[in-house]
Amino acid sequence: MKIINPSTEEIIKELPEDTAESVQLACKDLSKGQKDWEIQSIDYRISRVKKFSELLLGDIDRLSAILTSEVGKPLVQSANEIKGAAERIRYFIENSKWVLAERIGHKEQGLVEKVTFEPLGVIANISAWNYPYLVGVNVFIPALIAGNAVVYKPSEFSTLTGLEIEKLLQEAGVPADVFRSIVGGGEIGKILLNLPLDGYFFTGSNKTGSFIYQQVAKKMVTCQMELGGKDPMYVSERNSNILLLAQTAAEGAFYNNGQSCCAVERIYVHTEIYKEFLDEFVKEVSNYISGSPTDDGVFIGPLAREGQLDVLTNQVLDAIEKGAKLELGGKRMDRTGFYFEPTVFTNVNHMMLVMTEESFGPIIGIQEVKNSQEAVELMKDTEYGLTSAIYTEDRKEFEFLGKQMSSGTVYWNCCDRVSANVPWGGTGNSGFGSTLSEEGIKAFVKPKAWQMKYMK
Ligand code: NAD
């Protein structure tokens, strides 16, 4: 496998890929290792995870450099991601024990009904490259704490990071037969689907997720899907600080070069403030500094994958052909690397791909709406349902509109954020199941009911 730096297009490393045999062998080892791991105390497992988090933070500069070299995100964003991952781990360290504690359901003379939580066994964590630490820890940390073994399949675009995670977990005391990272692309991931594993936790595109779900269905094991989105934002006329709003919206759309599952992908603005918002938005985006992700101050680096340049170009051509107005950008940058200009469209509608298909890049469509009801109809006109953001200074307006959204998350005056305190998951084509919070800990265990009667 060739690892390519998306900024320089140079091959930075060549690695041997796993094979069907090596993957099968790894899963056999994990199956044995899991049994020993499960009987360790939860305190011990938590202590190993805590150590892993310390090792991550202790090596943050080197790990950020590796992440940036393979996915192209600015160094400061790589470091932010690792710090964010440590924060999420802290949540799991502080909350797993009480969530997984045995619970008495009912007690009376001569009868006890209780529930305990047992690990699933060996689970597959097939993961994405855009936030490999964050989306990784959502799965493998609670899985390990609950006593599962994990076969981790990082994306082929973040393999070096996947191998670092494996190394640090081992250094932290998670045995090699409890966590294994495998190297390869989709074909190697596919091998996992035919092995007798006990759960499949996938983060990635709807297309791959739907394939995996179908393959796994016949096994009757747990399957969770964290997929893409086409997340909308509504900007109500009940706003006074338009400059701040435009800056926040632009960051939500362009952070990590738009390659976030919950990036703002389409914006609807009330006609009363549309012009002012648009001016500030375009001004903000044109001030973004593009360049090598290792240079100070750079906000827009290269895309991680060369192929996405074609997806974005296609959206641009489609939008222009259907009458959209290009306000900014619109093409691949004239330089080495997979760089695309930050792109803003107006005069858009839902006949255009830019308003309906996940872009996963630095491109946004802004549509003027007459009122909030029109905004709600447009926001809901999608097969996806990850997040929806509503900006208004009127909380009642937010609550009225927020209730009408069918996405997994609704945001009030914020966007493009994930918190470990609440469940993370989508509806419709954005997937099903939850990671994070209490729900995201329980996802990795099966409840066992004990109904116990005392014989005299
Ligand atoms: P992808 O679907 O291309 O790949 C995801 C993983 O699946 C990779 O590890 C890949 O090697 C593997 N894979 C590919 N084909 C496979 C197959 N046939 N069988 C088994 N495994 C296979 O997605 P990606 O490009 O890595 O990630 C981007 C997508 O992920 C976007 O749509 C984004 O929105 C989504 N995402 C969602 C969340 C979320 O929390 N909802 C978080 C991050 C990313």
Short mmCIF file of C-alpha atoms and ligand atoms in Angstrom, two decimals:
data_model
loop_
_atom_site.label_atom_id
_atom_site.label_comp_id
_atom_site.label_asym_id
_atom_site.label_seq_id
_atom_site.Cartn_x
_atom_site.Cartn_y
_atom_site.Cartn_z
CA MET A 1 0.00 0.00 0.00
CA LYS A 2 1.35 3.41 -0.98
CA ILE A 3 0.72 6.26 1.45
CA ILE A 4 0.53 9.55 -0.44
CA ASN A 5 0.88 13.02 1.03
CA PRO A 6 -2.10 14.92 -0.46
CA SER A 7 -0.23 18.22 -0.27
CA THR A 8 2.89 17.16 -2.15
CA GLU A 9 1.53 14.08 -4.00
CA GLU A 10 4.69 12.27 -2.89
CA ILE A 11 4.70 8.70 -1.67
CA ILE A 12 5.68 8.95 1.98
CA LYS A 13 5.58 5.29 2.87
CA GLU A 14 4.98 1.86 1.40
CA LEU A 15 3.45 -0.78 3.62
CA PRO A 16 2.61 -4.45 3.16
CA GLU A 17 -1.16 -4.96 3.10
CA ASP A 18 -2.92 -7.54 5.17
CA THR A 19 -4.24 -10.61 3.38
CA ALA A 20 -7.31 -12.77 3.83
CA GLU A 21 -5.15 -15.22 5.80
CA SER A 22 -3.56 -12.63 8.08
CA VAL A 23 -6.94 -11.03 8.83
CA GLN A 24 -8.46 -14.40 9.63
CA LEU A 25 -5.55 -15.25 11.89
CA ALA A 26 -5.78 -11.89 13.67
CA CYS A 27 -9.48 -12.46 14.37
CA LYS A 28 -8.75 -15.94 15.75
CA ASP A 29 -6.16 -14.44 18.12
CA LEU A 30 -8.63 -11.74 19.15
CA SER A 31 -11.23 -14.34 19.92
CA LYS A 32 -8.83 -15.99 22.39
CA GLY A 33 -7.53 -12.69 23.80
CA GLN A 34 -11.03 -11.35 24.39
CA LYS A 35 -11.79 -14.07 26.94
CA ASP A 36 -8.85 -13.03 29.13
CA TRP A 37 -9.60 -9.33 28.67
CA GLU A 38 -13.24 -9.76 29.67
CA ILE A 39 -12.35 -11.27 33.04
CA GLN A 40 -10.07 -8.37 33.98
CA SER A 41 -11.81 -5.85 36.23
CA ILE A 42 -13.38 -2.82 34.59
CA ASP A 43 -11.07 -0.67 36.72
CA TYR A 44 -8.07 -2.35 35.13
CA ARG A 45 -9.41 -1.87 31.61
CA ILE A 46 -10.17 1.78 32.35
CA SER A 47 -6.64 2.24 33.71
CA ARG A 48 -5.17 1.01 30.39
CA VAL A 49 -7.37 3.38 28.42
CA LYS A 50 -6.31 6.24 30.69
CA LYS A 51 -2.69 5.43 30.00
CA PHE A 52 -3.41 5.41 26.26
CA SER A 53 -4.88 8.89 26.52
CA GLU A 54 -1.79 10.12 28.39
CA LEU A 55 0.44 8.63 25.71
CA LEU A 56 -1.59 10.36 22.98
CA LEU A 57 -1.23 13.76 24.63
CA GLY A 58 2.43 13.15 25.45
CA ASP A 59 3.25 12.55 21.80
CA ILE A 60 0.88 15.07 20.27
CA ASP A 61 3.40 16.86 18.03
CA ARG A 62 4.64 13.71 16.32
CA LEU A 63 1.14 12.24 16.00
CA SER A 64 -0.23 15.50 14.55
CA ALA A 65 2.56 15.56 11.99
CA ILE A 66 1.77 12.00 10.92
CA LEU A 67 -1.95 12.73 10.64
CA THR A 68 -1.33 15.88 8.62
CA SER A 69 1.10 14.08 6.32
CA GLU A 70 -1.51 11.52 5.28
CA VAL A 71 -4.83 13.44 5.33
CA GLY A 72 -3.62 16.99 4.68
CA LYS A 73 -5.44 18.79 7.51
CA PRO A 74 -3.63 21.83 8.95
CA LEU A 75 -1.30 20.87 11.80
CA VAL A 76 -3.25 22.88 14.35
CA GLN A 77 -6.44 21.00 13.37
CA SER A 78 -4.63 17.67 13.76
CA ALA A 79 -3.53 18.66 17.26
CA ASN A 80 -7.09 19.84 18.05
CA GLU A 81 -8.39 16.48 16.97
CA ILE A 82 -6.05 14.58 19.27
CA LYS A 83 -6.94 16.85 22.21
CA GLY A 84 -10.62 16.33 21.38
CA ALA A 85 -10.11 12.56 21.35
CA ALA A 86 -8.51 12.73 24.82
CA GLU A 87 -11.55 14.72 26.05
CA ARG A 88 -13.90 12.03 24.75
CA ILE A 89 -11.81 9.32 26.39
CA ARG A 90 -12.14 11.25 29.64
CA TYR A 91 -15.92 11.01 29.29
CA PHE A 92 -15.71 7.23 28.92
CA ILE A 93 -13.29 6.92 31.83
CA GLU A 94 -15.63 8.89 34.10
CA ASN A 95 -18.92 7.31 33.04
CA SER A 96 -18.46 3.72 31.87
CA LYS A 97 -18.41 2.16 35.31
CA TRP A 98 -21.80 3.41 36.48
CA VAL A 99 -23.40 2.86 33.07
CA LEU A 100 -22.24 -0.76 32.99
CA ALA A 101 -22.89 -1.51 36.66
CA GLU A 102 -25.29 -4.31 37.53
CA ARG A 103 -28.82 -2.97 38.01
CA ILE A 104 -31.57 -4.37 40.22
CA GLY A 105 -34.82 -4.33 38.27
CA HIS A 106 -37.07 -5.57 41.04
CA LYS A 107 -36.80 -7.11 44.49
CA GLU A 108 -39.40 -8.65 46.76
CA GLN A 109 -39.59 -11.42 49.28
CA GLY A 110 -37.90 -14.47 47.68
CA LEU A 111 -37.37 -12.81 44.25
CA VAL A 112 -34.61 -10.74 42.67
CA GLU A 113 -34.68 -9.49 39.09
CA LYS A 114 -31.50 -7.85 37.89
CA VAL A 115 -29.56 -6.99 34.76
CA THR A 116 -25.85 -7.28 33.98
CA PHE A 117 -24.03 -6.10 30.87
CA GLU A 118 -21.76 -8.46 28.98
CA PRO A 119 -19.36 -7.59 26.15
CA LEU A 120 -20.39 -8.50 22.62
CA GLY A 121 -17.13 -10.39 21.96
CA VAL A 122 -14.87 -9.50 19.03
CA ILE A 123 -16.12 -6.48 17.14
CA ALA A 124 -15.06 -4.92 13.84
CA ASN A 125 -14.48 -1.17 13.79
CA ILE A 126 -14.37 -0.16 10.12
CA SER A 127 -13.48 3.49 10.14
CA ALA A 128 -13.15 6.71 8.14
CA TRP A 129 -10.13 8.95 7.53
CA ASN A 130 -11.56 12.44 8.09
CA TYR A 131 -11.24 12.36 11.91
CA PRO A 132 -9.51 9.05 12.52
CA TYR A 133 -8.84 9.72 16.22
CA LEU A 134 -12.30 11.08 17.00
CA VAL A 135 -14.43 8.57 15.10
CA GLY A 136 -12.03 5.82 16.20
CA VAL A 137 -12.25 6.50 19.94
CA ASN A 138 -16.06 6.72 19.71
CA VAL A 139 -15.96 2.99 19.02
CA PHE A 140 -12.82 1.24 20.20
CA ILE A 141 -12.57 2.96 23.61
CA PRO A 142 -16.03 2.04 24.96
CA ALA A 143 -15.69 -1.35 23.25
CA LEU A 144 -12.42 -2.07 25.08
CA ILE A 145 -13.68 -0.75 28.42
CA ALA A 146 -16.70 -3.05 28.17
CA GLY A 147 -14.43 -6.07 27.66
CA ASN A 148 -14.56 -6.55 23.90
CA ALA A 149 -11.64 -7.23 21.57
CA VAL A 150 -11.45 -4.99 18.50
CA VAL A 151 -10.31 -5.57 14.96
CA TYR A 152 -9.74 -2.03 13.77
CA LYS A 153 -9.78 -1.27 10.09
CA PRO A 154 -8.61 2.33 9.62
CA SER A 155 -9.28 3.92 6.29
CA GLU A 156 -6.60 3.36 3.67
CA PHE A 157 -6.18 7.17 3.78
CA SER A 158 -5.28 7.19 7.48
CA THR A 159 -3.36 3.95 7.84
CA LEU A 160 -0.30 5.45 9.53
CA THR A 161 -2.52 6.92 12.22
CA GLY A 162 -4.25 3.55 12.62
CA LEU A 163 -0.90 1.88 13.20
CA GLU A 164 0.12 4.54 15.72
CA ILE A 165 -3.12 3.95 17.62
CA GLU A 166 -2.34 0.23 17.75
CA LYS A 167 1.21 0.88 18.95
CA LEU A 168 0.12 3.27 21.71
CA LEU A 169 -2.67 1.00 22.92
CA GLN A 170 -0.16 -1.81 23.24
CA GLU A 171 2.27 0.46 25.04
CA ALA A 172 -0.57 1.35 27.40
CA GLY A 173 -1.07 -2.31 28.24
CA VAL A 174 -3.88 -3.39 25.92
CA PRO A 175 -2.66 -6.81 24.75
CA ALA A 176 -1.88 -7.41 21.06
CA ASP A 177 -4.58 -10.07 20.98
CA VAL A 178 -7.22 -7.61 22.20
CA PHE A 179 -6.74 -4.77 19.72
CA ARG A 180 -5.47 -5.25 16.17
CA SER A 181 -5.17 -2.73 13.38
CA ILE A 182 -5.29 -4.13 9.87
CA VAL A 183 -3.81 -2.55 6.77
CA GLY A 184 -5.67 -2.29 3.48
CA GLY A 185 -8.51 -0.77 1.52
CA GLY A 186 -12.11 -1.79 0.88
CA GLU A 187 -11.21 -5.30 -0.26
CA ILE A 188 -9.53 -6.01 3.07
CA GLY A 189 -12.50 -4.51 4.92
CA LYS A 190 -14.76 -6.84 2.98
CA ILE A 191 -12.93 -9.88 4.37
CA LEU A 192 -14.11 -8.92 7.86
CA LEU A 193 -17.72 -9.22 6.73
CA ASN A 194 -17.29 -12.95 6.14
CA LEU A 195 -15.67 -13.71 9.48
CA PRO A 196 -17.66 -14.83 12.54
CA LEU A 197 -17.43 -11.55 14.45
CA ASP A 198 -19.86 -10.37 17.10
CA GLY A 199 -20.58 -6.82 15.98
CA TYR A 200 -19.87 -4.37 13.17
CA PHE A 201 -19.41 -0.67 13.83
CA PHE A 202 -18.98 1.32 10.67
CA THR A 203 -18.14 4.97 10.05
CA GLY A 204 -18.03 6.04 6.43
CA SER A 205 -20.08 6.69 3.34
CA ASN A 206 -23.68 5.69 2.82
CA LYS A 207 -22.70 3.58 -0.18
CA THR A 208 -20.23 1.41 1.75
CA GLY A 209 -22.46 1.35 4.84
CA SER A 210 -25.41 0.06 2.92
CA PHE A 211 -23.26 -2.71 1.38
CA ILE A 212 -21.90 -3.73 4.80
CA TYR A 213 -25.34 -3.70 6.44
CA GLN A 214 -26.67 -6.07 3.79
CA GLN A 215 -23.72 -8.43 4.12
CA VAL A 216 -23.87 -8.51 7.89
CA ALA A 217 -27.68 -8.87 8.18
CA LYS A 218 -27.66 -12.65 7.92
CA LYS A 219 -25.32 -12.97 10.92
CA MET A 220 -27.88 -11.48 13.33
CA VAL A 221 -25.23 -9.54 15.22
CA THR A 222 -25.13 -5.90 16.28
CA CYS A 223 -24.50 -3.49 13.44
CA GLN A 224 -24.19 0.31 13.68
CA MET A 225 -23.87 2.82 10.90
CA GLU A 226 -22.45 6.34 11.21
CA LEU A 227 -22.75 7.71 7.70
CA GLY A 228 -22.63 10.95 5.77
CA GLY A 229 -24.92 13.95 5.70
CA LYS A 230 -26.07 17.00 3.81
CA ASP A 231 -26.47 19.11 6.89
CA PRO A 232 -28.52 22.30 6.63
CA MET A 233 -28.32 25.60 8.50
CA TYR A 234 -31.10 28.17 8.76
CA VAL A 235 -30.32 31.80 9.53
CA SER A 236 -33.44 33.54 10.79
CA GLU A 237 -34.13 37.27 10.45
CA ARG A 238 -34.09 37.40 14.27
CA ASN A 239 -30.36 37.94 14.43
CA SER A 240 -28.43 41.12 15.10
CA ASN A 241 -24.74 40.13 14.96
CA ILE A 242 -24.53 39.21 11.28
CA LEU A 243 -20.74 39.40 11.16
CA LEU A 244 -20.32 36.81 13.93
CA LEU A 245 -23.02 34.66 12.38
CA ALA A 246 -21.35 34.65 8.98
CA GLN A 247 -17.97 33.82 10.52
CA THR A 248 -19.47 30.92 12.51
CA ALA A 249 -21.37 29.59 9.51
CA ALA A 250 -18.28 29.76 7.30
CA GLU A 251 -16.21 27.90 9.87
CA GLY A 252 -18.92 25.24 10.11
CA ALA A 253 -18.77 24.80 6.36
CA PHE A 254 -15.02 25.00 5.78
CA TYR A 255 -13.30 23.60 8.90
CA ASN A 256 -11.27 20.51 7.93
CA ASN A 257 -11.83 21.67 4.34
CA GLY A 258 -15.50 20.75 4.62
CA GLN A 259 -14.58 17.10 5.19
CA SER A 260 -16.65 16.61 8.33
CA CYS A 261 -19.67 14.35 8.49
CA CYS A 262 -21.54 17.20 10.21
CA ALA A 263 -20.07 20.05 8.15
CA VAL A 264 -22.63 22.68 7.16
CA GLU A 265 -23.37 21.70 3.56
CA ARG A 266 -26.23 24.09 2.66
CA ILE A 267 -27.40 27.38 4.12
CA TYR A 268 -30.85 29.00 4.00
CA VAL A 269 -31.03 32.67 4.92
CA HIS A 270 -34.09 34.79 5.61
CA THR A 271 -34.57 37.39 2.90
CA GLU A 272 -34.44 40.31 5.38
CA ILE A 273 -30.80 39.69 6.25
CA TYR A 274 -29.72 37.70 3.19
CA LYS A 275 -27.66 40.40 1.48
CA GLU A 276 -25.77 41.43 4.61
CA PHE A 277 -25.11 37.81 5.58
CA LEU A 278 -23.86 36.92 2.11
CA ASP A 279 -21.47 39.89 1.96
CA GLU A 280 -19.95 39.01 5.32
CA PHE A 281 -19.79 35.30 4.48
CA VAL A 282 -17.98 35.83 1.18
CA LYS A 283 -15.61 38.33 2.80
CA GLU A 284 -14.79 35.83 5.54
CA VAL A 285 -14.17 32.93 3.15
CA SER A 286 -12.04 35.01 0.79
CA ASN A 287 -9.78 35.82 3.73
CA TYR A 288 -9.04 32.15 4.46
CA ILE A 289 -5.39 31.31 3.94
CA SER A 290 -4.82 28.28 1.71
CA GLY A 291 -1.54 26.46 1.49
CA SER A 292 0.62 23.71 2.85
CA PRO A 293 -1.01 22.26 5.99
CA THR A 294 2.31 22.48 7.79
CA ASP A 295 2.54 26.26 7.36
CA ASP A 296 1.40 28.56 10.17
CA GLY A 297 -1.96 30.24 9.74
CA VAL A 298 -3.20 27.95 6.96
CA PHE A 299 -6.91 27.13 7.24
CA ILE A 300 -7.51 25.46 3.87
CA GLY A 301 -5.16 22.60 3.04
CA PRO A 302 -5.53 19.95 0.35
CA LEU A 303 -8.36 17.45 0.18
CA ALA A 304 -7.36 14.06 1.51
CA ARG A 305 -8.41 12.19 -1.63
CA GLU A 306 -7.65 13.07 -5.22
CA GLY A 307 -10.93 11.52 -6.42
CA GLN A 308 -12.99 14.08 -4.50
CA LEU A 309 -11.69 16.82 -6.81
CA ASP A 310 -13.85 15.28 -9.56
CA VAL A 311 -16.92 15.14 -7.29
CA LEU A 312 -16.55 18.85 -6.52
CA THR A 313 -15.86 19.81 -10.14
CA ASN A 314 -18.96 17.92 -11.17
CA GLN A 315 -21.06 19.78 -8.58
CA VAL A 316 -19.68 23.10 -9.83
CA LEU A 317 -20.46 22.33 -13.50
CA ASP A 318 -23.91 21.05 -12.61
CA ALA A 319 -24.73 24.14 -10.54
CA ILE A 320 -23.54 26.57 -13.22
CA GLU A 321 -25.44 24.73 -15.94
CA LYS A 322 -28.63 24.97 -13.85
CA GLY A 323 -28.28 28.70 -13.26
CA ALA A 324 -26.40 29.09 -9.97
CA LYS A 325 -24.21 32.14 -9.41
CA LEU A 326 -20.59 31.46 -8.55
CA GLU A 327 -19.60 33.96 -5.86
CA LEU A 328 -16.15 32.56 -5.09
CA GLY A 329 -13.72 29.81 -6.16
CA GLY A 330 -15.02 27.01 -8.36
CA LYS A 331 -11.99 25.03 -9.46
CA ARG A 332 -8.93 22.98 -8.55
CA MET A 333 -6.04 25.21 -7.53
CA ASP A 334 -3.19 25.57 -9.95
CA ARG A 335 -0.54 23.93 -7.79
CA THR A 336 0.77 20.53 -6.78
CA GLY A 337 -1.49 18.66 -4.36
CA PHE A 338 -5.21 17.97 -4.17
CA TYR A 339 -6.23 21.58 -3.54
CA PHE A 340 -9.66 22.99 -4.37
CA GLU A 341 -10.62 26.64 -4.04
CA PRO A 342 -13.13 27.49 -1.28
CA THR A 343 -16.30 27.80 -3.33
CA VAL A 344 -19.53 29.68 -2.66
CA PHE A 345 -22.69 29.49 -4.77
CA THR A 346 -25.88 31.54 -4.59
CA ASN A 347 -29.05 31.39 -6.66
CA VAL A 348 -29.13 27.67 -5.92
CA ASN A 349 -32.06 25.25 -5.70
CA HIS A 350 -32.72 21.60 -4.95
CA MET A 351 -32.37 20.57 -8.58
CA MET A 352 -28.63 21.05 -8.09
CA LEU A 353 -26.19 18.45 -6.76
CA VAL A 354 -24.50 21.06 -4.59
CA MET A 355 -27.72 21.25 -2.53
CA THR A 356 -28.54 17.53 -2.46
CA GLU A 357 -25.43 15.35 -2.73
CA GLU A 358 -22.86 15.19 0.09
CA SER A 359 -19.98 17.42 -1.09
CA PHE A 360 -17.40 16.58 1.56
CA GLY A 361 -15.23 19.46 0.43
CA PRO A 362 -14.86 23.26 0.51
CA ILE A 363 -18.05 24.14 -1.34
CA ILE A 364 -21.35 25.60 -0.14
CA GLY A 365 -24.66 26.75 -1.58
CA ILE A 366 -26.54 29.64 0.05
CA GLN A 367 -30.26 29.98 -0.68
CA GLU A 368 -32.51 32.95 0.15
CA VAL A 369 -35.84 32.02 1.77
CA LYS A 370 -39.04 34.02 2.38
CA ASN A 371 -39.73 32.68 5.85
CA SER A 372 -38.91 29.97 8.35
CA GLN A 373 -41.54 27.58 7.00
CA GLU A 374 -39.90 27.59 3.59
CA ALA A 375 -36.57 26.97 5.34
CA VAL A 376 -38.00 23.99 7.23
CA GLU A 377 -39.35 22.43 4.05
CA LEU A 378 -36.00 22.82 2.31
CA MET A 379 -34.01 21.59 5.30
CA LYS A 380 -36.14 18.46 5.43
CA ASP A 381 -35.91 17.85 1.70
CA THR A 382 -33.09 15.29 2.00
CA GLU A 383 -32.53 11.58 2.43
CA TYR A 384 -29.95 12.31 5.12
CA GLY A 385 -30.49 13.21 8.77
CA LEU A 386 -27.31 13.81 10.72
CA THR A 387 -27.58 17.39 12.06
CA SER A 388 -29.55 20.61 11.50
CA ALA A 389 -28.51 24.05 12.75
CA ILE A 390 -30.84 26.96 13.47
CA TYR A 391 -29.52 30.45 14.19
CA THR A 392 -31.94 32.81 15.87
CA GLU A 393 -31.89 35.03 18.94
CA ASP A 394 -35.42 33.79 19.75
CA ARG A 395 -35.27 30.53 21.69
CA LYS A 396 -38.98 29.86 21.15
CA GLU A 397 -38.48 30.10 17.41
CA PHE A 398 -35.60 27.61 17.67
CA GLU A 399 -37.68 25.16 19.69
CA PHE A 400 -40.60 25.40 17.28
CA LEU A 401 -38.37 24.77 14.27
CA GLY A 402 -36.06 22.28 16.01
CA LYS A 403 -39.01 19.99 16.80
CA GLN A 404 -39.77 19.76 13.10
CA MET A 405 -36.27 18.51 12.24
CA SER A 406 -35.84 14.75 11.94
CA SER A 407 -32.03 14.72 12.20
CA GLY A 408 -30.11 12.96 15.00
CA THR A 409 -28.88 16.32 16.34
CA VAL A 410 -30.34 19.83 16.34
CA TYR A 411 -28.12 22.81 17.08
CA TRP A 412 -29.15 26.19 18.40
CA ASN A 413 -26.69 28.94 17.49
CA CYS A 414 -23.89 26.43 16.93
CA CYS A 415 -22.97 23.84 14.33
CA ASP A 416 -20.39 21.23 13.27
CA ARG A 417 -19.77 20.07 16.82
CA VAL A 418 -19.90 16.71 18.57
CA SER A 419 -20.17 16.25 22.33
CA ALA A 420 -19.51 13.08 24.31
CA ASN A 421 -22.35 14.00 26.73
CA VAL A 422 -25.14 13.33 24.24
CA PRO A 423 -25.73 10.53 21.73
CA TRP A 424 -24.24 10.87 18.27
CA GLY A 425 -26.03 9.26 15.36
CA GLY A 426 -28.12 9.88 12.32
CA THR A 427 -31.46 9.05 10.79
CA GLY A 428 -32.32 7.96 7.25
CA ASN A 429 -29.29 7.68 4.99
CA SER A 430 -27.08 9.07 7.77
CA GLY A 431 -27.33 5.72 9.53
CA PHE A 432 -28.62 4.27 12.77
CA GLY A 433 -27.43 3.52 16.28
CA SER A 434 -25.57 5.87 18.60
CA THR A 435 -22.04 6.36 19.77
CA LEU A 436 -21.03 8.59 22.71
CA SER A 437 -22.96 9.25 25.92
CA GLU A 438 -24.65 6.49 27.92
CA GLU A 439 -26.19 5.07 24.73
CA GLY A 440 -22.76 4.87 23.11
CA ILE A 441 -21.40 2.85 26.03
CA LYS A 442 -24.35 0.45 26.06
CA ALA A 443 -23.88 -0.11 22.33
CA PHE A 444 -20.96 -2.42 23.10
CA VAL A 445 -22.68 -4.74 25.55
CA LYS A 446 -25.62 -7.08 25.61
CA PRO A 447 -27.91 -6.98 28.62
CA LYS A 448 -28.40 -10.24 30.48
CA ALA A 449 -31.53 -10.55 32.59
CA TRP A 450 -31.36 -12.57 35.81
CA GLN A 451 -34.64 -13.74 37.30
CA MET A 452 -33.82 -15.41 40.59
CA LYS A 453 -36.17 -17.05 43.04
CA TYR A 454 -35.02 -18.31 46.40
CA MET A 455 -36.19 -21.85 47.18
CA LYS A 456 -37.12 -22.38 50.78
P1 NAD B 1 -15.77 5.04 2.83
O1 NAD B 1 -17.14 4.48 2.88
O2 NAD B 1 -15.14 5.21 1.51
O3 NAD B 1 -14.76 4.12 3.68
C1 NAD B 1 -14.95 3.87 5.05
C2 NAD B 1 -14.23 2.59 5.44
O4 NAD B 1 -14.85 1.47 4.81
C3 NAD B 1 -12.76 2.54 5.02
O5 NAD B 1 -12.01 1.99 6.06
C4 NAD B 1 -12.79 1.67 3.80
O6 NAD B 1 -11.56 1.00 3.53
C5 NAD B 1 -13.86 0.66 4.18
N1 NAD B 1 -14.50 -0.04 3.06
C6 NAD B 1 -14.69 0.40 1.80
N2 NAD B 1 -15.36 -0.51 1.06
C7 NAD B 1 -15.60 -1.56 1.89
C8 NAD B 1 -16.27 -2.80 1.74
N3 NAD B 1 -16.81 -3.17 0.57
N4 NAD B 1 -16.35 -3.63 2.81
C9 NAD B 1 -15.82 -3.27 4.01
N5 NAD B 1 -15.16 -2.12 4.20
C10 NAD B 1 -15.06 -1.26 3.16
O7 NAD B 1 -15.82 6.42 3.62
P2 NAD B 1 -14.65 7.46 3.88
O8 NAD B 1 -14.33 8.16 2.62
O9 NAD B 1 -13.54 6.84 4.64
O10 NAD B 1 -15.36 8.47 4.87
C11 NAD B 1 -16.10 9.56 4.46
C12 NAD B 1 -17.57 9.35 4.77
O11 NAD B 1 -17.73 9.04 6.14
C13 NAD B 1 -18.41 10.59 4.53
O12 NAD B 1 -19.63 10.24 3.92
C14 NAD B 1 -18.66 11.13 5.95
O13 NAD B 1 -19.79 11.92 6.07
C15 NAD B 1 -18.77 9.83 6.71
N6 NAD B 1 -18.51 10.03 8.14
C16 NAD B 1 -19.54 9.93 9.02
C17 NAD B 1 -19.32 10.15 10.38
C18 NAD B 1 -20.45 10.07 11.37
O14 NAD B 1 -20.18 10.11 12.56
N7 NAD B 1 -21.70 9.97 10.96
C19 NAD B 1 -18.04 10.49 10.82
C20 NAD B 1 -17.01 10.58 9.90
C21 NAD B 1 -17.25 10.35 8.56
#
